[in-house]
CSV table of C-alpha atoms in Angstrom, one decimal:
chain,number,residue,atom,x,y,z
A,237,MET,CA,-10.0,16.6,11.2
A,238,PHE,CA,-6.9,15.8,8.7
A,239,TYR,CA,-7.1,15.1,5.2
A,240,PHE,CA,-4.6,13.2,3.2
A,241,ALA,CA,-4.1,14.5,-0.4
A,242,TYR,CA,-2.1,12.4,-3.0
A,243,GLY,CA,-3.4,13.6,-6.2
A,244,SER,CA,-4.4,16.9,-7.7
A,245,ASN,CA,-5.1,18.1,-4.1
A,246,LEU,CA,-1.5,18.2,-3.5
A,247,CYS,CA,-1.1,21.4,-5.5
A,248,ARG,CA,-1.3,24.2,-3.0
A,249,ARG,CA,-2.8,26.8,-5.5
A,250,HIS,CA,-5.7,24.3,-6.5
A,251,PHE,CA,-6.5,23.1,-2.9
A,252,SER,CA,-6.4,26.6,-1.4
A,253,ALA,CA,-9.1,27.5,-4.0
A,254,LEU,CA,-11.1,24.5,-3.4
A,255,CYS,CA,-10.6,24.7,0.6
A,256,PRO,CA,-9.5,28.3,1.6
A,257,ALA,CA,-9.9,27.4,5.3
A,258,ALA,CA,-7.5,24.5,5.3
A,259,GLY,CA,-4.2,24.6,7.0
A,260,LEU,CA,-1.0,22.9,5.5
A,261,VAL,CA,0.3,20.4,8.0
A,262,GLY,CA,3.2,18.9,5.6
A,263,PRO,CA,4.3,16.0,3.7
A,264,ALA,CA,2.9,12.7,4.8
A,265,ARG,CA,3.1,9.0,3.8
A,266,LEU,CA,0.4,6.4,3.4
A,267,VAL,CA,2.1,3.2,4.1
A,268,GLY,CA,0.6,-0.1,2.7
A,269,TYR,CA,-0.6,1.5,-0.6
A,270,ARG,CA,0.3,2.5,-3.8
A,271,LEU,CA,-0.6,5.3,-6.4
A,272,VAL,CA,-2.5,4.1,-9.5
A,273,PHE,CA,-4.3,5.9,-12.1
A,274,ARG,CA,-7.8,5.1,-13.4
A,275,GLY,CA,-7.6,8.3,-15.5
A,276,PHE,CA,-7.5,10.1,-12.0
A,277,ALA,CA,-5.3,9.3,-9.2
A,278,ASP,CA,-6.3,6.5,-6.9
A,279,ILE,CA,-4.8,4.4,-4.2
A,280,GLU,CA,-5.1,0.8,-3.5
A,281,PRO,CA,-3.7,-1.5,-1.0
A,282,ALA,CA,-0.2,-2.8,-1.7
A,283,PRO,CA,1.9,-4.3,1.3
A,284,GLY,CA,5.5,-2.9,1.3
A,285,GLU,CA,4.8,0.3,-0.7
A,286,CYS,CA,3.8,3.8,0.3
A,287,VAL,CA,2.2,6.9,-1.3
A,288,PRO,CA,3.7,10.1,-1.2
A,289,GLY,CA,1.2,12.9,-0.2
A,290,GLY,CA,0.3,16.0,1.9
A,291,LEU,CA,-1.4,16.3,5.0
A,292,TRP,CA,-4.0,19.3,5.3
A,293,ARG,CA,-6.0,20.2,8.5
A,294,VAL,CA,-9.7,20.7,7.3
A,295,THR,CA,-13.0,22.2,8.4
A,296,PRO,CA,-16.3,20.2,8.0
A,297,ALA,CA,-17.1,22.9,5.3
A,298,CYS,CA,-13.9,21.9,3.6
A,299,ARG,CA,-14.9,18.1,3.8
A,300,ALA,CA,-18.3,18.9,2.3
A,301,ALA,CA,-16.5,20.8,-0.5
A,302,LEU,CA,-14.0,18.0,-1.0
A,303,ASP,CA,-17.0,15.2,-1.1
A,304,ARG,CA,-18.5,17.6,-3.9
A,305,TYR,CA,-15.4,17.9,-5.9
A,306,GLU,CA,-14.5,14.1,-5.6
A,307,GLU,CA,-18.1,13.4,-6.7
A,308,VAL,CA,-19.0,11.1,-3.6
A,309,GLU,CA,-22.6,11.5,-4.4
A,310,ARG,CA,-22.2,10.4,-8.1
A,311,GLY,CA,-20.0,7.5,-7.0
A,312,LEU,CA,-16.7,8.4,-8.5
A,313,TYR,CA,-14.7,8.3,-5.2
A,314,ARG,CA,-15.8,7.2,-1.5
A,315,PRO,CA,-14.0,8.8,1.6
A,316,VAL,CA,-11.9,6.4,3.5
A,317,ASP,CA,-10.1,6.2,6.9
A,318,VAL,CA,-6.4,6.1,6.8
A,319,ASP,CA,-3.4,6.4,9.0
A,320,VAL,CA,-0.6,8.3,7.8
A,321,GLU,CA,2.9,9.3,8.9
A,322,LEU,CA,4.1,12.9,8.8
A,323,VAL,CA,7.7,13.2,7.3
A,324,PRO,CA,10.3,13.7,10.0
A,325,ARG,CA,11.6,17.4,9.7
A,326,GLU,CA,14.6,16.5,11.9
A,327,GLU,CA,16.5,13.5,12.5
A,328,GLY,CA,14.9,11.2,15.5
A,329,GLU,CA,11.6,12.9,15.0
A,330,GLY,CA,8.8,10.6,15.9
A,331,ARG,CA,6.7,8.9,13.3
A,332,SER,CA,3.4,8.3,15.1
A,333,PRO,CA,0.4,7.5,12.8
A,334,ILE,CA,-2.1,10.3,12.2
A,335,ALA,CA,-6.0,9.4,11.7
A,336,ALA,CA,-7.0,11.3,8.6
A,337,PHE,CA,-9.4,10.8,5.6
A,338,SER,CA,-8.7,10.4,2.0
A,339,TYR,CA,-10.6,9.0,-1.2
A,340,ARG,CA,-10.6,5.9,-3.2
A,341,MET,CA,-12.2,5.5,-6.6
A,342,LEU,CA,-15.0,2.9,-7.1
A,343,GLU,CA,-14.0,2.2,-10.5
A,344,GLU,CA,-11.5,-0.6,-11.3
A,345,GLY,CA,-8.9,-1.0,-14.2
A,346,TYR,CA,-6.1,1.3,-15.0
A,347,ARG,CA,-5.8,4.1,-17.4
A,348,PRO,CA,-3.1,6.8,-17.7
A,349,PRO,CA,-4.1,10.4,-16.7
A,350,VAL,CA,-4.0,13.3,-19.4
A,351,PRO,CA,-0.9,15.1,-19.3
A,352,ALA,CA,-2.3,18.3,-17.9
A,353,TYR,CA,-3.8,16.5,-14.9
A,354,LEU,CA,-0.4,14.8,-14.3
A,355,SER,CA,1.4,18.1,-14.6
A,356,VAL,CA,-0.8,19.5,-11.8
A,357,ILE,CA,-0.1,16.4,-9.6
A,358,ALA,CA,3.7,17.0,-10.4
A,359,GLY,CA,3.4,20.6,-9.3
A,360,GLY,CA,2.0,19.3,-6.0
A,361,TYR,CA,5.0,17.0,-5.7
A,362,ARG,CA,7.2,19.9,-5.8
A,363,ASP,CA,5.1,22.0,-3.4
A,364,PHE,CA,5.4,19.3,-0.7
A,365,GLY,CA,9.1,18.6,-1.3
A,366,TRP,CA,8.6,15.1,-2.9
A,367,ASP,CA,11.0,13.9,-5.9
A,368,GLU,CA,8.6,14.0,-9.2
A,369,THR,CA,10.2,10.8,-10.3
A,370,LEU,CA,8.3,8.9,-7.4
A,371,LEU,CA,5.4,9.4,-10.0
A,372,ASP,CA,7.3,6.8,-12.2
A,373,ARG,CA,6.3,4.1,-10.0
A,374,ALA,CA,2.9,4.3,-11.3
A,375,GLY,CA,4.4,3.8,-14.9
A,376,LEU,CA,3.8,7.3,-15.8
A,377,ALA,CA,7.2,8.5,-16.9
A,378,LYS,CA,6.1,8.5,-20.7
A,379,HIS,CA,2.8,10.4,-19.8
A,380,ARG,CA,4.5,13.4,-18.2
A,381,ASP,CA,5.2,16.9,-20.0
């Protein structure tokens, strides 16, 4: 199964500690959503926008660890099924959608993240080859270290 990461789980070091059996697939995009912050990273539907992220191949044990980490049982996040596009490595490479799961927060409203959390996400953007300035779309330029 595939997991689409868009927040702190983009950081390879962090994610490898959480899910050591996971395999990195590569950078991916979630089309039709945007990145927002409610203290923590979240995604919400937004036609015409896309969320940069990373795709991981995960085991059932990893899925269980992610559910615990994302506090699904407490109601912080809920798992959602998404279709993502892998970023082509070469010109002309196909962009067939890949079925994956991700997480969305149950909370509404917007709050900026603490700088240390945002730095982890920025590091994840670097890990996956994304331009960190893409975080500015979420209105966060003033919150970064």
